[in-house]
mmCIF file of C-alpha atoms in Angstrom:
data_model
loop_
_atom_site.group_PDB
_atom_site.id
_atom_site.type_symbol
_atom_site.label_atom_id
_atom_site.label_comp_id
_atom_site.label_asym_id
_atom_site.label_seq_id
_atom_site.Cartn_x
_atom_site.Cartn_y
_atom_site.Cartn_z
ATOM 1 C CA UNK A 1 -48.516 -31.018 -152.504
ATOM 2 C CA UNK A 2 -44.728 -31.065 -152.324
ATOM 3 C CA UNK A 3 -43.859 -27.473 -153.297
ATOM 4 C CA UNK A 4 -40.187 -28.372 -153.728
ATOM 5 C CA UNK A 5 -40.628 -30.890 -156.565
ATOM 6 C CA UNK A 6 -39.744 -29.811 -160.085
ATOM 7 C CA UNK A 7 -43.177 -30.741 -161.436
ATOM 8 C CA UNK A 8 -45.069 -28.815 -158.772
ATOM 9 C CA UNK A 9 -42.829 -25.751 -158.992
ATOM 10 C CA UNK A 10 -43.289 -25.630 -162.767
ATOM 11 C CA UNK A 11 -47.059 -26.180 -162.568
ATOM 12 C CA UNK A 12 -47.389 -23.505 -159.885
ATOM 13 C CA UNK A 13 -45.508 -21.039 -162.111
ATOM 14 C CA UNK A 14 -47.900 -21.707 -165.007
ATOM 15 C CA UNK A 15 -50.994 -21.134 -162.883
ATOM 16 C CA UNK A 16 -49.555 -17.974 -161.349
ATOM 17 C CA UNK A 17 -48.678 -16.574 -164.775
ATOM 18 C CA UNK A 18 -52.256 -17.215 -165.940
ATOM 19 C CA UNK A 19 -53.655 -15.434 -162.889
ATOM 20 C CA UNK A 20 -51.394 -12.465 -163.525
ATOM 21 C CA UNK A 21 -52.843 -11.996 -167.019
ATOM 22 C CA UNK A 22 -56.413 -12.423 -165.761
ATOM 23 C CA UNK A 23 -55.821 -9.774 -163.089
ATOM 24 C CA UNK A 24 -54.497 -7.251 -165.620
ATOM 25 C CA UNK A 25 -50.797 -7.690 -164.890
ATOM 26 C CA UNK A 26 -48.022 -8.665 -167.309
ATOM 27 C CA UNK A 27 -45.617 -11.573 -167.773
ATOM 28 C CA UNK A 28 -43.186 -9.596 -169.892
ATOM 29 C CA UNK A 29 -42.071 -6.021 -170.548
ATOM 30 C CA UNK A 30 -43.496 -4.939 -173.927
ATOM 31 C CA UNK A 31 -40.960 -3.683 -176.487
ATOM 32 C CA UNK A 32 -42.907 -0.536 -177.288
ATOM 33 C CA UNK A 33 -43.125 -1.590 -180.958
ATOM 34 C CA UNK A 34 -46.713 -2.916 -181.434
ATOM 35 C CA UNK A 35 -46.184 -4.778 -184.721
ATOM 36 C CA UNK A 36 -42.959 -6.358 -183.477
ATOM 37 C CA UNK A 37 -44.763 -7.533 -180.336
ATOM 38 C CA UNK A 38 -46.987 -9.752 -182.494
ATOM 39 C CA UNK A 39 -43.910 -11.888 -183.223
ATOM 40 C CA UNK A 40 -42.217 -11.518 -179.825
ATOM 41 C CA UNK A 41 -44.345 -10.042 -177.021
ATOM 42 C CA UNK A 42 -41.530 -8.618 -174.913
ATOM 43 C CA UNK A 43 -38.794 -9.175 -172.357
ATOM 44 C CA UNK A 44 -39.395 -12.184 -170.108
ATOM 45 C CA UNK A 45 -37.589 -13.221 -166.977
ATOM 46 C CA UNK A 46 -35.091 -16.024 -167.445
ATOM 47 C CA UNK A 47 -34.316 -15.300 -171.107
ATOM 48 C CA UNK A 48 -30.874 -14.544 -172.563
ATOM 49 C CA UNK A 49 -30.917 -11.781 -175.194
ATOM 50 C CA UNK A 50 -28.238 -11.022 -177.772
ATOM 51 C CA UNK A 51 -28.259 -7.808 -179.845
ATOM 52 C CA UNK A 52 -25.996 -7.547 -182.878
ATOM 53 C CA UNK A 53 -25.246 -5.149 -185.724
ATOM 54 C CA UNK A 54 -22.369 -3.971 -187.832
ATOM 55 C CA UNK A 55 -20.106 -1.207 -186.549
ATOM 56 C CA UNK A 56 -21.707 2.248 -186.037
ATOM 57 C CA UNK A 57 -25.232 1.102 -186.917
ATOM 58 C CA UNK A 58 -26.667 1.685 -183.428
ATOM 59 C CA UNK A 59 -26.530 -1.622 -181.559
ATOM 60 C CA UNK A 60 -25.841 0.087 -178.221
ATOM 61 C CA UNK A 61 -28.539 2.653 -178.877
ATOM 62 C CA UNK A 62 -31.225 0.099 -179.718
ATOM 63 C CA UNK A 63 -30.262 -1.941 -176.645
ATOM 64 C CA UNK A 64 -30.478 1.144 -174.422
ATOM 65 C CA UNK A 65 -33.821 2.051 -175.983
ATOM 66 C CA UNK A 66 -35.590 -1.287 -175.543
ATOM 67 C CA UNK A 67 -33.932 -2.647 -172.390
ATOM 68 C CA UNK A 68 -33.415 0.567 -170.394
ATOM 69 C CA UNK A 69 -35.359 3.644 -171.554
ATOM 70 C CA UNK A 70 -38.584 1.906 -172.590
ATOM 71 C CA UNK A 71 -39.094 -0.186 -169.409
ATOM 72 C CA UNK A 72 -38.440 2.778 -167.131
ATOM 73 C CA UNK A 73 -40.800 5.038 -169.078
ATOM 74 C CA UNK A 74 -43.498 2.355 -168.910
ATOM 75 C CA UNK A 75 -43.063 2.109 -165.144
ATOM 76 C CA UNK A 76 -43.195 5.896 -164.618
ATOM 77 C CA UNK A 77 -45.723 6.863 -167.313
ATOM 78 C CA UNK A 78 -48.005 3.840 -167.556
ATOM 79 C CA UNK A 79 -47.720 2.358 -164.077
ATOM 80 C CA UNK A 80 -46.298 -0.919 -165.398
ATOM 81 C CA UNK A 81 -46.465 -3.206 -162.380
ATOM 82 C CA UNK A 82 -42.965 -4.634 -162.307
ATOM 83 C CA UNK A 83 -39.863 -4.127 -160.243
ATOM 84 C CA UNK A 84 -36.737 -3.602 -162.301
ATOM 85 C CA UNK A 85 -33.042 -3.907 -161.492
ATOM 86 C CA UNK A 86 -30.393 -3.365 -164.160
ATOM 87 C CA UNK A 87 -26.670 -4.011 -163.815
ATOM 88 C CA UNK A 88 -25.173 -2.221 -166.804
ATOM 89 C CA UNK A 89 -21.566 -3.225 -167.554
ATOM 90 C CA UNK A 90 -20.612 -0.318 -169.794
ATOM 91 C CA UNK A 91 -17.302 -1.354 -171.322
ATOM 92 C CA UNK A 92 -17.308 1.303 -174.060
ATOM 93 C CA UNK A 93 -18.779 4.400 -172.364
ATOM 94 C CA UNK A 94 -18.451 5.874 -168.879
ATOM 95 C CA UNK A 95 -21.474 6.112 -166.606
ATOM 96 C CA UNK A 96 -21.470 9.894 -167.113
ATOM 97 C CA UNK A 97 -21.698 9.451 -170.883
ATOM 98 C CA UNK A 98 -24.614 7.089 -170.382
ATOM 99 C CA UNK A 99 -26.443 9.587 -168.199
ATOM 100 C CA UNK A 100 -26.004 12.387 -170.750
ATOM 101 C CA UNK A 101 -27.469 10.093 -173.381
ATOM 102 C CA UNK A 102 -30.454 9.533 -171.093
ATOM 103 C CA UNK A 103 -30.852 13.316 -170.651
ATOM 104 C CA UNK A 104 -30.936 13.770 -174.440
ATOM 105 C CA UNK A 105 -33.521 11.038 -174.863
ATOM 106 C CA UNK A 106 -35.874 12.351 -172.173
ATOM 107 C CA UNK A 107 -35.683 15.915 -173.516
ATOM 108 C CA UNK A 108 -36.700 14.680 -176.960
ATOM 109 C CA UNK A 109 -39.339 12.165 -175.880
ATOM 110 C CA UNK A 110 -41.065 14.503 -173.430
ATOM 111 C CA UNK A 111 -40.512 17.999 -174.824
ATOM 112 C CA UNK A 112 -39.524 17.490 -178.456
ATOM 113 C CA UNK A 113 -36.235 19.238 -177.712
ATOM 114 C CA UNK A 114 -33.463 17.796 -179.890
ATOM 115 C CA UNK A 115 -30.223 18.259 -177.965
ATOM 116 C CA UNK A 116 -27.375 15.795 -178.417
ATOM 117 C CA UNK A 117 -25.079 14.689 -175.571
ATOM 118 C CA UNK A 118 -22.339 16.774 -177.224
ATOM 119 C CA UNK A 119 -24.585 19.858 -177.118
ATOM 120 C CA UNK A 120 -25.371 19.166 -173.459
ATOM 121 C CA UNK A 121 -21.634 19.333 -172.721
ATOM 122 C CA UNK A 122 -21.433 22.854 -174.264
ATOM 123 C CA UNK A 123 -18.539 21.815 -176.497
ATOM 124 C CA UNK A 124 -19.075 24.697 -178.954
ATOM 125 C CA UNK A 125 -17.519 27.937 -177.675
ATOM 126 C CA UNK A 126 -20.308 30.028 -179.204
ATOM 127 C CA UNK A 127 -23.175 27.761 -178.183
ATOM 128 C CA UNK A 128 -23.358 26.891 -174.477
ATOM 129 C CA UNK A 129 -26.333 24.843 -173.414
ATOM 130 C CA UNK A 130 -29.185 27.150 -172.494
ATOM 131 C CA UNK A 131 -30.270 27.629 -168.912
ATOM 132 C CA UNK A 132 -33.814 26.816 -170.018
ATOM 133 C CA UNK A 133 -32.785 23.326 -171.152
ATOM 134 C CA UNK A 134 -31.026 22.684 -167.838
ATOM 135 C CA UNK A 135 -34.213 23.680 -165.999
ATOM 136 C CA UNK A 136 -36.277 21.347 -168.176
ATOM 137 C CA UNK A 137 -33.970 18.460 -167.250
ATOM 138 C CA UNK A 138 -34.822 19.130 -163.598
ATOM 139 C CA UNK A 139 -38.516 19.041 -164.528
ATOM 140 C CA UNK A 140 -38.147 15.351 -165.360
ATOM 141 C CA UNK A 141 -36.122 14.475 -162.315
ATOM 142 C CA UNK A 142 -38.545 11.647 -161.466
ATOM 143 C CA UNK A 143 -37.291 9.693 -164.486
ATOM 144 C CA UNK A 144 -33.680 10.172 -163.497
ATOM 145 C CA UNK A 145 -34.430 9.256 -159.896
ATOM 146 C CA UNK A 146 -36.097 6.054 -161.096
ATOM 147 C CA UNK A 147 -33.092 5.320 -163.302
ATOM 148 C CA UNK A 148 -30.757 5.980 -160.401
ATOM 149 C CA UNK A 149 -32.853 3.602 -158.315
ATOM 150 C CA UNK A 150 -32.898 0.693 -160.764
ATOM 151 C CA UNK A 151 -29.636 1.023 -162.756
ATOM 152 C CA UNK A 152 -26.169 0.273 -161.435
ATOM 153 C CA UNK A 153 -23.622 1.417 -164.010
ATOM 154 C CA UNK A 154 -20.343 -0.507 -163.780
ATOM 155 C CA UNK A 155 -17.444 0.608 -165.959
ATOM 156 C CA UNK A 156 -14.459 -0.707 -163.982
ATOM 157 C CA UNK A 157 -15.126 -4.471 -163.965
ATOM 158 C CA UNK A 158 -14.494 -6.264 -167.254
ATOM 159 C CA UNK A 159 -13.458 -9.832 -166.568
ATOM 160 C CA UNK A 160 -16.065 -12.613 -166.887
ATOM 161 C CA UNK A 161 -15.797 -13.888 -163.328
ATOM 162 C CA UNK A 162 -15.969 -10.357 -161.933
ATOM 163 C CA UNK A 163 -19.222 -9.749 -163.841
ATOM 164 C CA UNK A 164 -20.653 -13.072 -162.646
ATOM 165 C CA UNK A 165 -19.589 -12.452 -159.037
ATOM 166 C CA UNK A 166 -21.500 -9.157 -158.858
ATOM 167 C CA UNK A 167 -24.638 -10.791 -160.223
ATOM 168 C CA UNK A 168 -24.341 -13.867 -158.003
ATOM 169 C CA UNK A 169 -23.839 -11.697 -154.912
ATOM 170 C CA UNK A 170 -27.008 -9.767 -155.717
ATOM 171 C CA UNK A 171 -28.915 -13.042 -156.144
ATOM 172 C CA UNK A 172 -27.679 -14.428 -152.836
ATOM 173 C CA UNK A 173 -28.473 -11.165 -151.028
ATOM 174 C CA UNK A 174 -31.992 -11.076 -152.486
ATOM 175 C CA UNK A 175 -33.112 -14.674 -152.381
ATOM 176 C CA UNK A 176 -32.282 -18.175 -151.202
ATOM 177 C CA UNK A 177 -30.547 -21.061 -152.949
ATOM 178 C CA UNK A 178 -31.808 -24.569 -152.233
ATOM 179 C CA UNK A 179 -29.489 -27.522 -152.755
ATOM 180 C CA UNK A 180 -30.158 -31.249 -152.972
ATOM 181 C CA UNK A 181 -27.994 -34.263 -152.268
ATOM 182 C CA UNK A 182 -26.971 -36.618 -155.043
ATOM 183 C CA UNK A 183 -24.760 -39.634 -154.841
ATOM 184 C CA UNK A 184 -21.662 -39.383 -157.030
ATOM 185 C CA UNK A 185 -19.275 -42.332 -156.997
ATOM 186 C CA UNK A 186 -20.475 -43.394 -153.563
ATOM 187 C CA UNK A 187 -20.379 -39.923 -152.007
ATOM 188 C CA UNK A 188 -23.297 -37.663 -151.147
ATOM 189 C CA UNK A 189 -22.719 -34.284 -152.748
ATOM 190 C CA UNK A 190 -24.775 -31.077 -152.449
ATOM 191 C CA UNK A 191 -25.701 -29.593 -155.825
ATOM 192 C CA UNK A 192 -27.922 -26.685 -156.846
ATOM 193 C CA UNK A 193 -31.645 -27.498 -156.926
ATOM 194 C CA UNK A 194 -33.559 -24.209 -157.243
ATOM 195 C CA UNK A 195 -33.609 -20.554 -156.239
ATOM 196 C CA UNK A 196 -36.347 -18.536 -154.563
ATOM 197 C CA UNK A 197 -36.136 -14.781 -155.047
ATOM 198 C CA UNK A 198 -37.406 -12.542 -152.249
ATOM 199 C CA UNK A 199 -39.293 -10.668 -154.964
ATOM 200 C CA UNK A 200 -40.229 -13.111 -157.755
ATOM 201 C CA UNK A 201 -41.712 -10.246 -159.796
ATOM 202 C CA UNK A 202 -38.381 -8.394 -160.024
ATOM 203 C CA UNK A 203 -36.823 -8.288 -163.498
ATOM 204 C CA UNK A 204 -33.047 -8.424 -163.069
ATOM 205 C CA UNK A 205 -30.980 -7.604 -166.170
ATOM 206 C CA UNK A 206 -27.258 -7.959 -166.760
ATOM 207 C CA UNK A 207 -26.394 -5.784 -169.774
ATOM 208 C CA UNK A 208 -22.902 -6.067 -171.284
ATOM 209 C CA UNK A 209 -21.868 -3.451 -173.861
ATOM 210 C CA UNK A 210 -20.187 -4.891 -175.694
ATOM 211 C CA UNK A 211 -18.882 -8.381 -175.120
ATOM 212 C CA UNK A 212 -15.773 -8.063 -177.308
ATOM 213 C CA UNK A 213 -14.424 -5.447 -174.876
ATOM 214 C CA UNK A 214 -14.253 -7.782 -171.885
ATOM 215 C CA UNK A 215 -10.918 -8.448 -170.232
ATOM 216 C CA UNK A 216 -9.385 -11.829 -170.973
ATOM 217 C CA UNK A 217 -10.003 -14.343 -168.210
ATOM 218 C CA UNK A 218 -7.260 -16.231 -166.387
ATOM 219 C CA UNK A 219 -7.619 -19.955 -165.927
ATOM 220 C CA UNK A 220 -5.250 -22.612 -164.597
ATOM 221 C CA UNK A 221 -2.191 -20.384 -164.824
ATOM 222 C CA UNK A 222 -2.783 -19.049 -168.323
ATOM 223 C CA UNK A 223 -4.607 -16.137 -169.907
ATOM 224 C CA UNK A 224 -7.476 -17.210 -172.118
ATOM 225 C CA UNK A 225 -7.871 -15.753 -175.588
ATOM 226 C CA UNK A 226 -10.669 -13.263 -176.218
ATOM 227 C CA UNK A 227 -12.649 -15.963 -178.001
ATOM 228 C CA UNK A 228 -12.255 -18.337 -175.039
ATOM 229 C CA UNK A 229 -13.096 -15.587 -172.543
ATOM 230 C CA UNK A 230 -16.292 -14.678 -174.399
ATOM 231 C CA UNK A 231 -17.243 -18.349 -174.483
ATOM 232 C CA UNK A 232 -16.665 -18.729 -170.761
ATOM 233 C CA UNK A 233 -18.642 -15.580 -169.930
ATOM 234 C CA UNK A 234 -21.555 -16.684 -172.086
ATOM 235 C CA UNK A 235 -21.764 -20.460 -171.612
ATOM 236 C CA UNK A 236 -20.493 -20.693 -168.030
ATOM 237 C CA UNK A 237 -21.667 -17.532 -166.332
ATOM 238 C CA UNK A 238 -24.526 -15.891 -168.227
ATOM 239 C CA UNK A 239 -26.305 -19.201 -168.773
ATOM 240 C CA UNK A 240 -26.020 -19.835 -165.016
ATOM 241 C CA UNK A 241 -27.545 -16.443 -164.258
ATOM 242 C CA UNK A 242 -30.456 -17.278 -166.540
ATOM 243 C CA UNK A 243 -31.003 -20.889 -165.508
ATOM 244 C CA UNK A 244 -30.322 -20.621 -161.775
ATOM 245 C CA UNK A 245 -31.646 -17.174 -160.847
ATOM 246 C CA UNK A 246 -34.138 -16.411 -163.648
ATOM 247 C CA UNK A 247 -32.075 -13.349 -164.614
ATOM 248 C CA UNK A 248 -32.024 -11.646 -168.022
ATOM 249 C CA UNK A 249 -28.557 -11.444 -169.609
ATOM 250 C CA UNK A 250 -28.430 -8.888 -172.443
ATOM 251 C CA UNK A 251 -25.280 -9.098 -174.566
ATOM 252 C CA UNK A 252 -24.345 -6.606 -177.263
ATOM 253 C CA UNK A 253 -22.074 -8.258 -179.819
ATOM 254 C CA UNK A 254 -20.688 -6.706 -182.972
ATOM 255 C CA UNK A 255 -20.749 -8.416 -186.342
ATOM 256 C CA UNK A 256 -17.341 -9.295 -187.769
ATOM 257 C CA UNK A 257 -15.819 -6.876 -190.288
ATOM 258 C CA UNK A 258 -16.079 -9.503 -193.030
ATOM 259 C CA UNK A 259 -19.877 -9.328 -192.798
ATOM 260 C CA UNK A 260 -19.714 -6.086 -194.780
ATOM 261 C CA UNK A 261 -16.953 -7.321 -197.084
ATOM 262 C CA UNK A 262 -16.977 -7.321 -200.867
ATOM 263 C CA UNK A 263 -18.081 -10.946 -201.201
ATOM 264 C CA UNK A 264 -21.135 -10.390 -199.003
ATOM 265 C CA UNK A 265 -21.933 -7.156 -200.824
ATOM 266 C CA UNK A 266 -21.895 -8.959 -204.178
ATOM 267 C CA UNK A 267 -24.111 -11.703 -202.771
ATOM 268 C CA UNK A 268 -26.523 -9.216 -201.183
ATOM 269 C CA UNK A 269 -25.874 -10.673 -197.716
ATOM 270 C CA UNK A 270 -25.057 -7.554 -195.719
ATOM 271 C CA UNK A 271 -27.572 -7.658 -192.891
ATOM 272 C CA UNK A 272 -26.571 -9.198 -189.527
ATOM 273 C CA UNK A 273 -26.466 -12.987 -189.379
ATOM 274 C CA UNK A 274 -25.665 -15.649 -186.820
ATOM 275 C CA UNK A 275 -22.612 -16.647 -188.838
ATOM 276 C CA UNK A 276 -21.455 -13.009 -188.847
ATOM 277 C CA UNK A 277 -21.086 -12.695 -185.069
ATOM 278 C CA UNK A 278 -17.641 -11.365 -184.255
ATOM 279 C CA UNK A 279 -14.935 -12.966 -182.063
ATOM 280 C CA UNK A 280 -17.048 -15.960 -180.962
ATOM 281 C CA UNK A 281 -20.076 -17.306 -182.814
ATOM 282 C CA UNK A 282 -21.031 -19.826 -180.115
ATOM 283 C CA UNK A 283 -22.903 -17.154 -178.112
ATOM 284 C CA UNK A 284 -25.852 -17.792 -180.445
ATOM 285 C CA UNK A 285 -26.261 -21.267 -178.929
ATOM 286 C CA UNK A 286 -26.736 -19.795 -175.463
ATOM 287 C CA UNK A 287 -29.190 -17.014 -176.329
ATOM 288 C CA UNK A 288 -32.980 -17.357 -176.287
ATOM 289 C CA UNK A 289 -33.519 -14.245 -178.413
ATOM 290 C CA UNK A 290 -31.119 -12.822 -181.022
ATOM 291 C CA UNK A 291 -31.954 -9.425 -182.512
ATOM 292 C CA UNK A 292 -30.190 -7.828 -185.464
ATOM 293 C CA UNK A 293 -30.227 -4.153 -186.469
ATOM 294 C CA UNK A 294 -29.592 -3.192 -190.098
ATOM 295 C CA UNK A 295 -29.046 0.084 -191.961
ATOM 296 C CA UNK A 296 -29.625 -0.236 -195.744
ATOM 297 C CA UNK A 297 -28.507 3.358 -196.329
ATOM 298 C CA UNK A 298 -24.867 2.689 -195.549
ATOM 299 C CA UNK A 299 -24.839 0.145 -198.397
ATOM 300 C CA UNK A 300 -26.590 2.383 -200.957
ATOM 301 C CA UNK A 301 -29.629 0.124 -201.054
ATOM 302 C CA UNK A 302 -32.393 2.258 -202.636
ATOM 303 C CA UNK A 303 -35.435 0.291 -201.417
ATOM 304 C CA UNK A 304 -35.778 -2.111 -198.515
ATOM 305 C CA UNK A 305 -39.019 -3.818 -197.431
ATOM 306 C CA UNK A 306 -40.764 -1.342 -199.773
ATOM 307 C CA UNK A 307 -39.434 1.690 -197.859
ATOM 308 C CA UNK A 308 -37.730 4.423 -199.887
ATOM 309 C CA UNK A 309 -34.272 4.494 -198.346
ATOM 310 C CA UNK A 310 -33.267 7.512 -200.460
ATOM 311 C CA UNK A 311 -35.791 9.585 -198.513
ATOM 312 C CA UNK A 312 -34.989 8.226 -195.054
ATOM 313 C CA UNK A 313 -31.232 7.895 -195.594
ATOM 314 C CA UNK A 314 -29.619 7.303 -192.172
ATOM 315 C CA UNK A 315 -32.881 7.795 -190.263
ATOM 316 C CA UNK A 316 -34.193 4.278 -190.791
ATOM 317 C CA UNK A 317 -33.242 0.966 -189.236
ATOM 318 C CA UNK A 318 -34.665 -2.548 -189.496
ATOM 319 C CA UNK A 319 -34.968 -4.662 -186.350
ATOM 320 C CA UNK A 320 -35.077 -8.391 -187.072
ATOM 321 C CA UNK A 321 -35.335 -11.558 -185.046
ATOM 322 C CA UNK A 322 -32.405 -13.420 -186.560
ATOM 323 C CA UNK A 323 -32.428 -16.443 -184.302
ATOM 324 C CA UNK A 324 -33.066 -17.991 -180.941
ATOM 325 C CA UNK A 325 -35.436 -20.400 -179.228
ATOM 326 C CA UNK A 326 -38.539 -18.237 -179.184
ATOM 327 C CA UNK A 327 -39.535 -18.555 -182.849
ATOM 328 C CA UNK A 328 -40.332 -15.694 -185.195
ATOM 329 C CA UNK A 329 -36.973 -15.824 -186.988
ATOM 330 C CA UNK A 330 -36.952 -13.461 -189.945
ATOM 331 C CA UNK A 331 -39.659 -11.207 -188.493
ATOM 332 C CA UNK A 332 -38.686 -7.602 -189.158
ATOM 333 C CA UNK A 333 -39.999 -4.160 -188.285
ATOM 334 C CA UNK A 334 -38.933 -0.779 -189.683
ATOM 335 C CA UNK A 335 -37.873 1.858 -187.166
ATOM 336 C CA UNK A 336 -37.440 5.604 -187.414
ATOM 337 C CA UNK A 337 -34.041 6.421 -185.891
ATOM 338 C CA UNK A 338 -32.601 9.695 -184.605
ATOM 339 C CA UNK A 339 -29.129 8.924 -183.349
ATOM 340 C CA UNK A 340 -28.525 12.349 -181.793
ATOM 341 C CA UNK A 341 -31.159 11.691 -179.138
ATOM 342 C CA UNK A 342 -31.170 7.872 -179.136
ATOM 343 C CA UNK A 343 -34.762 7.728 -180.354
ATOM 344 C CA UNK A 344 -36.433 4.768 -182.073
ATOM 345 C CA UNK A 345 -40.084 4.497 -183.038
ATOM 346 C CA UNK A 346 -41.905 1.967 -185.188
ATOM 347 C CA UNK A 347 -42.606 3.356 -188.652
ATOM 348 C CA UNK A 348 -46.012 3.118 -190.359
ATOM 349 C CA UNK A 349 -46.385 0.459 -193.016
ATOM 350 C CA UNK A 350 -44.916 1.446 -196.407
ATOM 351 C CA UNK A 351 -48.427 1.747 -197.840
ATOM 352 C CA UNK A 352 -49.447 4.317 -195.193
ATOM 353 C CA UNK A 353 -48.352 7.360 -197.218
ATOM 354 C CA UNK A 354 -50.074 9.967 -195.020
ATOM 355 C CA UNK A 355 -48.354 8.969 -191.786
ATOM 356 C CA UNK A 356 -45.046 8.303 -193.535
ATOM 357 C CA UNK A 357 -45.136 11.858 -194.861
ATOM 358 C CA UNK A 358 -45.088 13.131 -191.287
ATOM 359 C CA UNK A 359 -41.757 11.377 -190.780
ATOM 360 C CA UNK A 360 -40.399 12.746 -194.047
ATOM 361 C CA UNK A 361 -41.358 16.266 -192.923
ATOM 362 C CA UNK A 362 -39.657 15.712 -189.576
ATOM 363 C CA UNK A 363 -36.489 14.442 -191.239
ATOM 364 C CA UNK A 364 -36.347 17.371 -193.689
ATOM 365 C CA UNK A 365 -36.754 19.793 -190.786
ATOM 366 C CA UNK A 366 -33.868 18.164 -188.910
ATOM 367 C CA UNK A 367 -31.628 18.269 -191.980
ATOM 368 C CA UNK A 368 -32.516 21.917 -192.499
ATOM 369 C CA UNK A 369 -31.458 22.632 -188.945
ATOM 370 C CA UNK A 370 -28.199 20.789 -189.434
ATOM 371 C CA UNK A 371 -27.356 22.686 -192.602
ATOM 372 C CA UNK A 372 -27.733 26.107 -190.968
#
């Protein structure tokens, strides 16, 4: 069997994926939201993800939760048998800010200690962070060591080609590109055929937060507009990373300001949409999975998907598949959200009054703490 032919490579991949499931392994990283996984099982290699929301709703936080925190916790806590490498292009926050956010999340998830990144910095003159909390952070050093091992935070490279070059270099250093000859206008030319990773089970992510903050690209003696630069990054470079190297681009893209405008409010069309993507709407054509995050509370919506928004207020979000090539469009799950510690968890169904009451009690306790 010719292992280099497209048919045989594709067939071999299908049989290997079947064997992985039969042997108890996985072909994707679960989201950590069981009901949502019924519509979309998880994060697969070679899929381009786009996460969108209106300003200050939590698009960065949900992306960090499902693409960074959750996979690493599954590896450390549950022995998830994958290798993970994340290149995080943090265009809005420094790497130190990201790490403090991770500290806050681990303290809450593992110890139930609710300490915000601001509290960790001891910004209040009368309330320095306690020595006990600092010792607890050291207790969970294995998580931070794993994060340090798999995440490369990059906050000084913003131009599309610079982002692509880093990812391409990693691919070339950790695998082999195979070319083939084709005849073009009478000349034999080498073109890309396929790529073999040294570790085919490694999940390589390229997270960009957020895409509207990239630096404008230069091309043929002129500076491209932001819209053109976003288009080039997405269609030229991120699609190549997906198609050639089986990488996982994850783009965070804000909705345009008009999405929350008066006309949309009157029409009841306030949640994220494909048409509402800011700066450049063509990114939707490139993505395999497009997720939207919505907060009904900020629009004074009293009830949403049968949940009482007056009770949850700003502690509820709705994660929806709003488009892509994987199906499930319109599928939505309700999430409990605590922004101070970047925590998301799937809420019980609206008819499950007993378990919902536990969340209401938790929220009231937090608000009582805030008011003191």
